[in-house]
């Protein structure tokens, strides 16, 4: 089981690659206790806007909360305090989920005839 943080950003067309590069770049999150992985996806473009989805897996909600409250994470937010968000960002949101079940691929089972 794991804990999932999902960030969605809607940006003006032509700016999606900037957001992908920002989240894909090396950072300090990779060194945080409980961090599992981070995936960045870009939706097939629609005219006028692009959607970026960032999925961050943690081993537990407690690890995620520790990251959210950490000096390293808060310092990044403090550095941007008072600065306007980039004008190309149309909307953004974050949701969190507890992983409860899942499936993985397996080899087909031969059935007797």
GROMACS .gro file of N, CA, C and O in nm, residues 10-64:
model
  220
   10UNK      N    1  -0.328   2.303  -1.542
   10UNK     CA    2  -0.378   2.339  -1.674
   10UNK      C    3  -0.300   2.463  -1.716
   10UNK      O    4  -0.302   2.564  -1.645
   11UNK      N    5  -0.231   2.454  -1.829
   11UNK     CA    6  -0.150   2.566  -1.876
   11UNK      C    7  -0.189   2.601  -2.020
   11UNK      O    8  -0.246   2.519  -2.092
   12UNK      N    9  -0.152   2.722  -2.058
   12UNK     CA   10  -0.178   2.764  -2.195
   12UNK      C   11  -0.099   2.675  -2.291
   12UNK      O   12   0.012   2.631  -2.259
   13UNK      N   13  -0.157   2.652  -2.407
   13UNK     CA   14  -0.093   2.570  -2.509
   13UNK      C   15   0.049   2.622  -2.536
   13UNK      O   16   0.072   2.743  -2.543
   14UNK      N   17   0.143   2.529  -2.544
   14UNK     CA   18   0.282   2.565  -2.570
   14UNK      C   19   0.368   2.580  -2.445
   14UNK      O   20   0.488   2.597  -2.454
   15UNK      N   21   0.307   2.572  -2.327
   15UNK     CA   22   0.381   2.587  -2.202
   15UNK      C   23   0.392   2.458  -2.122
   15UNK      O   24   0.455   2.456  -2.016
   16UNK      N   25   0.332   2.351  -2.169
   16UNK     CA   26   0.333   2.225  -2.096
   16UNK      C   27   0.472   2.170  -2.073
   16UNK      O   28   0.502   2.119  -1.965
   17UNK      N   29   0.558   2.183  -2.174
   17UNK     CA   30   0.693   2.128  -2.159
   17UNK      C   31   0.772   2.197  -2.049
   17UNK      O   32   0.857   2.136  -1.985
   18UNK      N   33   0.744   2.325  -2.022
   18UNK     CA   34   0.810   2.397  -1.911
   18UNK      C   35   0.775   2.331  -1.778
   18UNK      O   36   0.862   2.314  -1.691
   19UNK      N   37   0.647   2.295  -1.761
   19UNK     CA   38   0.605   2.235  -1.635
   19UNK      C   39   0.658   2.092  -1.623
   19UNK      O   40   0.698   2.049  -1.515
   20UNK      N   41   0.661   2.020  -1.735
   20UNK     CA   42   0.717   1.884  -1.733
   20UNK      C   43   0.864   1.893  -1.689
   20UNK      O   44   0.908   1.818  -1.601
   21UNK      N   45   0.939   1.984  -1.749
   21UNK     CA   46   1.081   1.999  -1.715
   21UNK      C   47   1.100   2.036  -1.569
   21UNK      O   48   1.190   1.984  -1.502
   22UNK      N   49   1.014   2.123  -1.517
   22UNK     CA   50   1.024   2.166  -1.376
   22UNK      C   51   1.010   2.047  -1.282
   22UNK      O   52   1.089   2.028  -1.190
   23UNK      N   53   0.908   1.965  -1.305
   23UNK     CA   54   0.883   1.852  -1.214
   23UNK      C   55   0.977   1.734  -1.240
   23UNK      O   56   1.002   1.655  -1.149
   24UNK      N   57   1.029   1.722  -1.361
   24UNK     CA   58   1.118   1.611  -1.395
   24UNK      C   59   1.262   1.636  -1.352
   24UNK      O   60   1.341   1.542  -1.340
   25UNK      N   61   1.297   1.762  -1.328
   25UNK     CA   62   1.434   1.795  -1.289
   25UNK      C   63   1.470   1.736  -1.153
   25UNK      O   64   1.383   1.713  -1.069
   26UNK      N   65   1.598   1.710  -1.134
   26UNK     CA   66   1.644   1.661  -1.004
   26UNK      C   67   1.608   1.761  -0.897
   26UNK      O   68   1.613   1.882  -0.919
   27UNK      N   69   1.573   1.708  -0.781
   27UNK     CA   70   1.536   1.794  -0.669
   27UNK      C   71   1.562   1.725  -0.538
   27UNK      O   72   1.619   1.616  -0.534
   28UNK      N   73   1.517   1.787  -0.432
   28UNK     CA   74   1.542   1.730  -0.299
   28UNK      C   75   1.436   1.629  -0.258
   28UNK      O   76   1.457   1.552  -0.165
   29UNK      N   77   1.324   1.626  -0.329
   29UNK     CA   78   1.217   1.533  -0.291
   29UNK      C   79   1.266   1.388  -0.300
   29UNK      O   80   1.226   1.304  -0.221
   30UNK      N   81   1.356   1.361  -0.394
   30UNK     CA   82   1.406   1.224  -0.411
   30UNK      C   83   1.482   1.172  -0.289
   30UNK      O   84   1.499   1.052  -0.273
   31UNK      N   85   1.527   1.262  -0.204
   31UNK     CA   86   1.604   1.225  -0.085
   31UNK      C   87   1.518   1.214   0.040
   31UNK      O   88   1.569   1.182   0.147
   32UNK      N   89   1.389   1.240   0.028
   32UNK     CA   90   1.302   1.243   0.146
   32UNK      C   91   1.263   1.104   0.191
   32UNK      O   92   1.230   1.018   0.109
   33UNK      N   93   1.265   1.080   0.322
   33UNK     CA   94   1.222   0.950   0.375
   33UNK      C   95   1.078   0.921   0.332
   33UNK      O   96   0.990   1.008   0.341
   34UNK      N   97   1.055   0.801   0.282
   34UNK     CA   98   0.920   0.759   0.243
   34UNK      C   99   0.883   0.791   0.099
   34UNK      O  100   0.781   0.744   0.049
   35UNK      N  101   0.966   0.870   0.028
   35UNK     CA  102   0.938   0.900  -0.113
   35UNK      C  103   0.961   0.772  -0.194
   35UNK      O  104   1.063   0.707  -0.180
   36UNK      N  105   0.864   0.736  -0.280
   36UNK     CA  106   0.878   0.619  -0.366
   36UNK      C  107   0.916   0.661  -0.507
   36UNK      O  108   1.018   0.620  -0.560
   37UNK      N  109   0.831   0.741  -0.571
   37UNK     CA  110   0.861   0.787  -0.706
   37UNK      C  111   0.771   0.902  -0.746
   37UNK      O  112   0.675   0.935  -0.675
   38UNK      N  113   0.805   0.963  -0.859
   38UNK     CA  114   0.730   1.076  -0.912
   38UNK      C  115   0.717   1.054  -1.063
   38UNK      O  116   0.816   1.025  -1.129
   39UNK      N  117   0.596   1.065  -1.114
   39UNK     CA  118   0.569   1.048  -1.257
   39UNK      C  119   0.504   1.176  -1.309
   39UNK      O  120   0.418   1.233  -1.242
   40UNK      N  121   0.547   1.220  -1.427
   40UNK     CA  122   0.491   1.340  -1.489
   40UNK      C  123   0.431   1.300  -1.624
   40UNK      O  124   0.499   1.235  -1.704
   41UNK      N  125   0.307   1.339  -1.647
   41UNK     CA  126   0.238   1.307  -1.771
   41UNK      C  127   0.176   1.431  -1.832
   41UNK      O  128   0.141   1.523  -1.759
   42UNK      N  129   0.166   1.431  -1.963
   42UNK     CA  130   0.100   1.542  -2.032
   42UNK      C  131  -0.013   1.484  -2.114
   42UNK      O  132   0.008   1.392  -2.193
   43UNK      N  133  -0.133   1.538  -2.093
   43UNK     CA  134  -0.250   1.491  -2.167
   43UNK      C  135  -0.234   1.527  -2.314
   43UNK      O  136  -0.172   1.628  -2.348
   44UNK      N  137  -0.293   1.445  -2.397
   44UNK     CA  138  -0.295   1.476  -2.539
   44UNK      C  139  -0.353   1.616  -2.552
   44UNK      O  140  -0.458   1.647  -2.493
   45UNK      N  141  -0.286   1.705  -2.625
   45UNK     CA  142  -0.327   1.847  -2.626
   45UNK      C  143  -0.469   1.872  -2.678
   45UNK      O  144  -0.517   1.803  -2.767
   46UNK      N  145  -0.531   1.969  -2.614
   46UNK     CA  146  -0.658   2.023  -2.662
   46UNK      C  147  -0.628   2.164  -2.708
   46UNK      O  148  -0.537   2.229  -2.656
   47UNK      N  149  -0.701   2.212  -2.801
   47UNK     CA  150  -0.673   2.345  -2.855
   47UNK      C  151  -0.678   2.450  -2.743
   47UNK      O  152  -0.774   2.459  -2.670
   48UNK      N  153  -0.569   2.524  -2.731
   48UNK     CA  154  -0.565   2.635  -2.637
   48UNK      C  155  -0.507   2.604  -2.500
   48UNK      O  156  -0.470   2.695  -2.428
   49UNK      N  157  -0.500   2.475  -2.461
   49UNK     CA  158  -0.445   2.446  -2.329
   49UNK      C  159  -0.386   2.306  -2.324
   49UNK      O  160  -0.414   2.222  -2.408
   50UNK      N  161  -0.303   2.284  -2.222
   50UNK     CA  162  -0.241   2.154  -2.198
   50UNK      C  163  -0.260   2.119  -2.051
   50UNK      O  164  -0.260   2.207  -1.965
   51UNK      N  165  -0.276   1.990  -2.024
   51UNK     CA  166  -0.291   1.944  -1.886
   51UNK      C  167  -0.171   1.859  -1.848
   51UNK      O  168  -0.136   1.764  -1.919
   52UNK      N  169  -0.111   1.893  -1.735
   52UNK     CA  170   0.003   1.819  -1.681
   52UNK      C  171  -0.044   1.750  -1.553
   52UNK      O  172  -0.107   1.812  -1.467
   53UNK      N  173  -0.014   1.622  -1.541
   53UNK     CA  174  -0.049   1.545  -1.423
   53UNK      C  175   0.080   1.497  -1.358
   53UNK      O  176   0.165   1.436  -1.425
   54UNK      N  177   0.097   1.527  -1.230
   54UNK     CA  178   0.214   1.485  -1.155
   54UNK      C  179   0.166   1.391  -1.045
   54UNK      O  180   0.083   1.429  -0.963
   55UNK      N  181   0.214   1.268  -1.047
   55UNK     CA  182   0.178   1.168  -0.947
   55UNK      C  183   0.300   1.138  -0.861
   55UNK      O  184   0.405   1.100  -0.913
   56UNK      N  185   0.284   1.159  -0.731
   56UNK     CA  186   0.395   1.137  -0.638
   56UNK      C  187   0.351   1.031  -0.538
   56UNK      O  188   0.251   1.047  -0.469
   57UNK      N  189   0.427   0.920  -0.535
   57UNK     CA  190   0.394   0.812  -0.441
   57UNK      C  191   0.483   0.819  -0.319
   57UNK      O  192   0.603   0.838  -0.329
   58UNK      N  193   0.418   0.800  -0.204
   58UNK     CA  194   0.484   0.797  -0.074
   58UNK      C  195   0.452   0.664  -0.007
   58UNK      O  196   0.347   0.605  -0.032
   59UNK      N  197   0.539   0.619   0.083
   59UNK     CA  198   0.512   0.493   0.151
   59UNK      C  199   0.400   0.505   0.253
   59UNK      O  200   0.342   0.405   0.294
   60UNK      N  201   0.366   0.629   0.293
   60UNK     CA  202   0.258   0.649   0.390
   60UNK      C  203   0.214   0.795   0.389
   60UNK      O  204   0.286   0.883   0.342
   61UNK      N  205   0.097   0.819   0.445
   61UNK     CA  206   0.049   0.956   0.460
   61UNK      C  207   0.141   1.033   0.554
   61UNK      O  208   0.165   1.153   0.534
   62UNK      N  209   0.195   0.966   0.653
   62UNK     CA  210   0.284   1.032   0.749
   62UNK      C  211   0.410   1.084   0.680
   62UNK      O  212   0.457   1.193   0.709
   63UNK      N  213   0.465   1.005   0.585
   63UNK     CA  214   0.584   1.050   0.511
   63UNK      C  215   0.551   1.173   0.427
   63UNK      O  216   0.630   1.268   0.420
   64UNK      N  217   0.435   1.171   0.362
   64UNK     CA  218   0.393   1.287   0.282
   64UNK      C  219   0.377   1.411   0.370
   64UNK      O  220   0.425   1.518   0.336
   0.00000   0.00000   0.00000
